[in-house]
Amino acid sequence: MKKIAILGSTGSIGISALDIIEKNPKRFEVVALAAGQNVSLIKKQIEKFHPRVVALKNKEKALKLGEILTVKNNIKILYGEEGLKEVASCAPADMVISAISGAAGLIPTLAAIEAGKDVALANKETMVIAGEIVTKQAKQMGIKILPIDSEHSAIFQCLEGQKRNNLSRIILTASGGPFVNFTKKELKEVKPNQALRHPKWKMGKKVTVDSASLMNKGLEVIEARWLFNLEYNNIDVLIHPQSIVHSMVEFIDGSILAQMGIPDMRIPIAYALTYPERITNDLPPLNLLETGNLEFYKPDIKKFPCLALAYNAGISGGTNPAVLNAANEVAVEAYINGKIKFTDLPNIIEKVLALHDSVENPSLEEILQADHWARIQASQNIERKIS
Ligand code: MG
């Protein structure tokens, strides 16, 4: 029986993970859950899965949960960063699913690693902003980081049993999001509700907007650099609108291995949870006769500059990736709230990066400082745009 703690249990990944756990009761037990604000959903999750420790975003939500909870025996209800850390390092857990969105996932993910837990990683921002520290710490603790992100799960699967020095490059695929065929002019006018309608994947708001701007792919390039210890010139991106090939690996003899499947996050989540085993599920199988043509295109970085910004931030390294990510988080929130245009996203991020004095080989403290600084800069930039 594998004991699981979930950071972000009421989000899209958390809900899918609990669906897998519920259908495999002999394999998994939930021991701890952390959520943000959705008190009514976590109440239902507690009543179904009986975790011992639960954490919410703040004291008010934790008190509210305490009031409405009917099963109170032996449940510890916590809140804030301390609560997240306690869920992440919860004594009986074997594995922690890191599925909080954004830079907020970093500290609890590090807490899980420091407590010796294997990590099933959905929170790509952790790797983007502190990939070096996280991978070093994981190595030191002897724990595994198993990718949940579908592209990285694909590459992880394609690399299984392969000799590392035979690897030539990896090719991350991107659906291209809802605006892949829009003109630059049309992109200026796209509304948040359009950006939030992803053609292939059902996901949280932040990652859906990131998919539309291609920032998601940029963050995934940096994530791949650290997860698989690659150089940036060995990481390529192709637009693949059908989202059937989840990513590919090319070897020195010209052979390419691809992992295919229907676009459903439950497949990569389950693989991270059961690796190196596989389990059955009740999802429809991929029917290649019905998918039609599989297409691949070069991404248009003139129309979607976020991808190039991410590559550049990754290559220049230091605290630049943390700044890229923080500015993006602030800009995406402003876009969702209707404060800025879709095409403002890359401009804001680029301006904040241009002002930043990157710190080489940053400590965790320096990364968090850069993140904080970038959020202030991005907010000021947005305020100036509005006023
Ligand atoms: Mg992905």
PDB file of N, CA and C in Angstrom, residues 45-92:
ATOM      1  N   GLN A  45     -13.657  15.394   0.086  1.00  0.00           N
ATOM      2  CA  GLN A  45     -12.461  14.541  -0.073  1.00  0.00           C
ATOM      3  C   GLN A  45     -12.056  13.920   1.265  1.00  0.00           C
ATOM      4  N   ILE A  46     -12.178  14.693   2.332  1.00  0.00           N
ATOM      5  CA  ILE A  46     -11.825  14.175   3.667  1.00  0.00           C
ATOM      6  C   ILE A  46     -12.778  13.038   4.049  1.00  0.00           C
ATOM      7  N   GLU A  47     -14.068  13.244   3.783  1.00  0.00           N
ATOM      8  CA  GLU A  47     -15.052  12.226   4.154  1.00  0.00           C
ATOM      9  C   GLU A  47     -14.868  10.926   3.355  1.00  0.00           C
ATOM     10  N   LYS A  48     -14.338  11.064   2.149  1.00  0.00           N
ATOM     11  CA  LYS A  48     -14.131   9.873   1.312  1.00  0.00           C
ATOM     12  C   LYS A  48     -12.792   9.186   1.601  1.00  0.00           C
ATOM     13  N   PHE A  49     -11.730   9.979   1.809  1.00  0.00           N
ATOM     14  CA  PHE A  49     -10.381   9.389   1.858  1.00  0.00           C
ATOM     15  C   PHE A  49      -9.752   9.355   3.256  1.00  0.00           C
ATOM     16  N   HIS A  50     -10.350  10.024   4.213  1.00  0.00           N
ATOM     17  CA  HIS A  50      -9.890   9.998   5.610  1.00  0.00           C
ATOM     18  C   HIS A  50      -8.404  10.289   5.811  1.00  0.00           C
ATOM     19  N   PRO A  51      -7.911  11.430   5.305  1.00  0.00           N
ATOM     20  CA  PRO A  51      -6.508  11.781   5.590  1.00  0.00           C
ATOM     21  C   PRO A  51      -6.342  12.124   7.070  1.00  0.00           C
ATOM     22  N   ARG A  52      -5.080  12.058   7.545  1.00  0.00           N
ATOM     23  CA  ARG A  52      -4.836  12.394   8.965  1.00  0.00           C
ATOM     24  C   ARG A  52      -4.494  13.865   9.138  1.00  0.00           C
ATOM     25  N   VAL A  53      -3.936  14.444   8.087  1.00  0.00           N
ATOM     26  CA  VAL A  53      -3.548  15.856   8.143  1.00  0.00           C
ATOM     27  C   VAL A  53      -4.134  16.582   6.938  1.00  0.00           C
ATOM     28  N   VAL A  54      -4.662  17.781   7.196  1.00  0.00           N
ATOM     29  CA  VAL A  54      -5.247  18.582   6.113  1.00  0.00           C
ATOM     30  C   VAL A  54      -4.757  20.015   6.287  1.00  0.00           C
ATOM     31  N   ALA A  55      -4.462  20.681   5.179  1.00  0.00           N
ATOM     32  CA  ALA A  55      -4.065  22.093   5.282  1.00  0.00           C
ATOM     33  C   ALA A  55      -4.813  22.928   4.262  1.00  0.00           C
ATOM     34  N   LEU A  56      -5.186  24.140   4.689  1.00  0.00           N
ATOM     35  CA  LEU A  56      -5.844  25.088   3.787  1.00  0.00           C
ATOM     36  C   LEU A  56      -5.016  26.358   3.704  1.00  0.00           C
ATOM     37  N   LYS A  57      -5.443  27.236   2.790  1.00  0.00           N
ATOM     38  CA  LYS A  57      -4.630  28.421   2.508  1.00  0.00           C
ATOM     39  C   LYS A  57      -4.467  29.340   3.724  1.00  0.00           C
ATOM     40  N   ASN A  58      -5.560  29.596   4.429  1.00  0.00           N
ATOM     41  CA  ASN A  58      -5.446  30.518   5.562  1.00  0.00           C
ATOM     42  C   ASN A  58      -6.281  30.065   6.767  1.00  0.00           C
ATOM     43  N   LYS A  59      -6.126  30.791   7.863  1.00  0.00           N
ATOM     44  CA  LYS A  59      -6.759  30.430   9.135  1.00  0.00           C
ATOM     45  C   LYS A  59      -8.281  30.419   9.014  1.00  0.00           C
ATOM     46  N   GLU A  60      -8.788  31.419   8.309  1.00  0.00           N
ATOM     47  CA  GLU A  60     -10.240  31.555   8.151  1.00  0.00           C
ATOM     48  C   GLU A  60     -10.850  30.315   7.488  1.00  0.00           C
ATOM     49  N   LYS A  61     -10.205  29.847   6.419  1.00  0.00           N
ATOM     50  CA  LYS A  61     -10.690  28.652   5.711  1.00  0.00           C
ATOM     51  C   LYS A  61     -10.559  27.411   6.594  1.00  0.00           C
ATOM     52  N   ALA A  62      -9.454  27.350   7.353  1.00  0.00           N
ATOM     53  CA  ALA A  62      -9.244  26.196   8.231  1.00  0.00           C
ATOM     54  C   ALA A  62     -10.322  26.142   9.309  1.00  0.00           C
ATOM     55  N   LEU A  63     -10.683  27.306   9.862  1.00  0.00           N
ATOM     56  CA  LEU A  63     -11.728  27.367  10.892  1.00  0.00           C
ATOM     57  C   LEU A  63     -13.072  26.954  10.299  1.00  0.00           C
ATOM     58  N   LYS A  64     -13.333  27.441   9.091  1.00  0.00           N
ATOM     59  CA  LYS A  64     -14.594  27.113   8.417  1.00  0.00           C
ATOM     60  C   LYS A  64     -14.698  25.604   8.188  1.00  0.00           C
ATOM     61  N   LEU A  65     -13.601  24.997   7.780  1.00  0.00           N
ATOM     62  CA  LEU A  65     -13.595  23.545   7.560  1.00  0.00           C
ATOM     63  C   LEU A  65     -13.878  22.823   8.876  1.00  0.00           C
ATOM     64  N   GLY A  66     -13.220  23.274   9.949  1.00  0.00           N
ATOM     65  CA  GLY A  66     -13.433  22.678  11.265  1.00  0.00           C
ATOM     66  C   GLY A  66     -14.902  22.703  11.672  1.00  0.00           C
ATOM     67  N   GLU A  67     -15.581  23.788  11.331  1.00  0.00           N
ATOM     68  CA  GLU A  67     -17.004  23.938  11.695  1.00  0.00           C
ATOM     69  C   GLU A  67     -17.901  22.971  10.942  1.00  0.00           C
ATOM     70  N   ILE A  68     -17.640  22.779   9.635  1.00  0.00           N
ATOM     71  CA  ILE A  68     -18.575  21.987   8.828  1.00  0.00           C
ATOM     72  C   ILE A  68     -18.219  20.501   8.755  1.00  0.00           C
ATOM     73  N   LEU A  69     -17.024  20.146   9.251  1.00  0.00           N
ATOM     74  CA  LEU A  69     -16.583  18.759   9.136  1.00  0.00           C
ATOM     75  C   LEU A  69     -17.355  17.858  10.086  1.00  0.00           C
ATOM     76  N   THR A  70     -17.856  16.752   9.567  1.00  0.00           N
ATOM     77  CA  THR A  70     -18.611  15.832  10.418  1.00  0.00           C
ATOM     78  C   THR A  70     -17.702  14.751  11.012  1.00  0.00           C
ATOM     79  N   VAL A  71     -16.644  14.379  10.246  1.00  0.00           N
ATOM     80  CA  VAL A  71     -15.716  13.363  10.784  1.00  0.00           C
ATOM     81  C   VAL A  71     -14.496  14.067  11.365  1.00  0.00           C
ATOM     82  N   LYS A  72     -14.499  14.266  12.669  1.00  0.00           N
ATOM     83  CA  LYS A  72     -13.439  15.085  13.255  1.00  0.00           C
ATOM     84  C   LYS A  72     -12.345  14.271  13.929  1.00  0.00           C
ATOM     85  N   ASN A  73     -12.576  12.960  14.046  1.00  0.00           N
ATOM     86  CA  ASN A  73     -11.638  12.145  14.814  1.00  0.00           C
ATOM     87  C   ASN A  73     -10.236  12.161  14.229  1.00  0.00           C
ATOM     88  N   ASN A  74      -9.304  12.577  15.030  1.00  0.00           N
ATOM     89  CA  ASN A  74      -7.879  12.462  14.696  1.00  0.00           C
ATOM     90  C   ASN A  74      -7.456  13.200  13.423  1.00  0.00           C
ATOM     91  N   ILE A  75      -8.215  14.179  13.001  1.00  0.00           N
ATOM     92  CA  ILE A  75      -7.755  14.947  11.840  1.00  0.00           C
ATOM     93  C   ILE A  75      -7.127  16.249  12.312  1.00  0.00           C
ATOM     94  N   LYS A  76      -5.923  16.482  11.822  1.00  0.00           N
ATOM     95  CA  LYS A  76      -5.233  17.727  12.144  1.00  0.00           C
ATOM     96  C   LYS A  76      -5.533  18.712  11.023  1.00  0.00           C
ATOM     97  N   ILE A  77      -6.116  19.864  11.366  1.00  0.00           N
ATOM     98  CA  ILE A  77      -6.390  20.873  10.338  1.00  0.00           C
ATOM     99  C   ILE A  77      -5.425  22.043  10.507  1.00  0.00           C
ATOM    100  N   LEU A  78      -4.644  22.298   9.459  1.00  0.00           N
ATOM    101  CA  LEU A  78      -3.617  23.340   9.520  1.00  0.00           C
ATOM    102  C   LEU A  78      -3.851  24.359   8.425  1.00  0.00           C
ATOM    103  N   TYR A  79      -2.994  25.390   8.393  1.00  0.00           N
ATOM    104  CA  TYR A  79      -3.129  26.394   7.328  1.00  0.00           C
ATOM    105  C   TYR A  79      -1.791  27.077   7.045  1.00  0.00           C
ATOM    106  N   GLY A  80      -1.775  27.815   5.929  1.00  0.00           N
ATOM    107  CA  GLY A  80      -0.598  28.609   5.569  1.00  0.00           C
ATOM    108  C   GLY A  80       0.588  27.755   5.126  1.00  0.00           C
ATOM    109  N   GLU A  81       1.744  28.424   5.014  1.00  0.00           N
ATOM    110  CA  GLU A  81       2.936  27.713   4.533  1.00  0.00           C
ATOM    111  C   GLU A  81       3.353  26.595   5.484  1.00  0.00           C
ATOM    112  N   GLU A  82       3.169  26.820   6.791  1.00  0.00           N
ATOM    113  CA  GLU A  82       3.504  25.777   7.766  1.00  0.00           C
ATOM    114  C   GLU A  82       2.630  24.547   7.558  1.00  0.00           C
ATOM    115  N   GLY A  83       1.358  24.790   7.261  1.00  0.00           N
ATOM    116  CA  GLY A  83       0.424  23.690   6.989  1.00  0.00           C
ATOM    117  C   GLY A  83       0.846  22.902   5.763  1.00  0.00           C
ATOM    118  N   LEU A  84       1.216  23.627   4.717  1.00  0.00           N
ATOM    119  CA  LEU A  84       1.674  22.975   3.477  1.00  0.00           C
ATOM    120  C   LEU A  84       2.913  22.122   3.740  1.00  0.00           C
ATOM    121  N   LYS A  85       3.836  22.687   4.519  1.00  0.00           N
ATOM    122  CA  LYS A  85       5.071  21.964   4.818  1.00  0.00           C
ATOM    123  C   LYS A  85       4.775  20.691   5.609  1.00  0.00           C
ATOM    124  N   GLU A  86       3.814  20.791   6.515  1.00  0.00           N
ATOM    125  CA  GLU A  86       3.493  19.620   7.335  1.00  0.00           C
ATOM    126  C   GLU A  86       2.828  18.527   6.497  1.00  0.00           C
ATOM    127  N   VAL A  87       1.962  18.925   5.567  1.00  0.00           N
ATOM    128  CA  VAL A  87       1.360  17.938   4.660  1.00  0.00           C
ATOM    129  C   VAL A  87       2.460  17.291   3.817  1.00  0.00           C
ATOM    130  N   ALA A  88       3.403  18.121   3.340  1.00  0.00           N
ATOM    131  CA  ALA A  88       4.470  17.627   2.465  1.00  0.00           C
ATOM    132  C   ALA A  88       5.411  16.670   3.187  1.00  0.00           C
ATOM    133  N   SER A  89       5.582  16.871   4.483  1.00  0.00           N
ATOM    134  CA  SER A  89       6.547  16.035   5.202  1.00  0.00           C
ATOM    135  C   SER A  89       5.847  15.064   6.154  1.00  0.00           C
ATOM    136  N   CYS A  90       4.539  14.920   5.987  1.00  0.00           N
ATOM    137  CA  CYS A  90       3.702  14.071   6.848  1.00  0.00           C
ATOM    138  C   CYS A  90       4.309  12.672   7.004  1.00  0.00           C
ATOM    139  N   ALA A  91       4.546  12.278   8.260  1.00  0.00           N
ATOM    140  CA  ALA A  91       5.358  11.090   8.556  1.00  0.00           C
ATOM    141  C   ALA A  91       5.010   9.825   7.757  1.00  0.00           C
ATOM    142  N   PRO A  92       3.751   9.391   7.682  1.00  0.00           N
ATOM    143  CA  PRO A  92       3.536   8.102   7.012  1.00  0.00           C
ATOM    144  C   PRO A  92       3.629   8.135   5.481  1.00  0.00           C
TER     145      PRO A  92
END
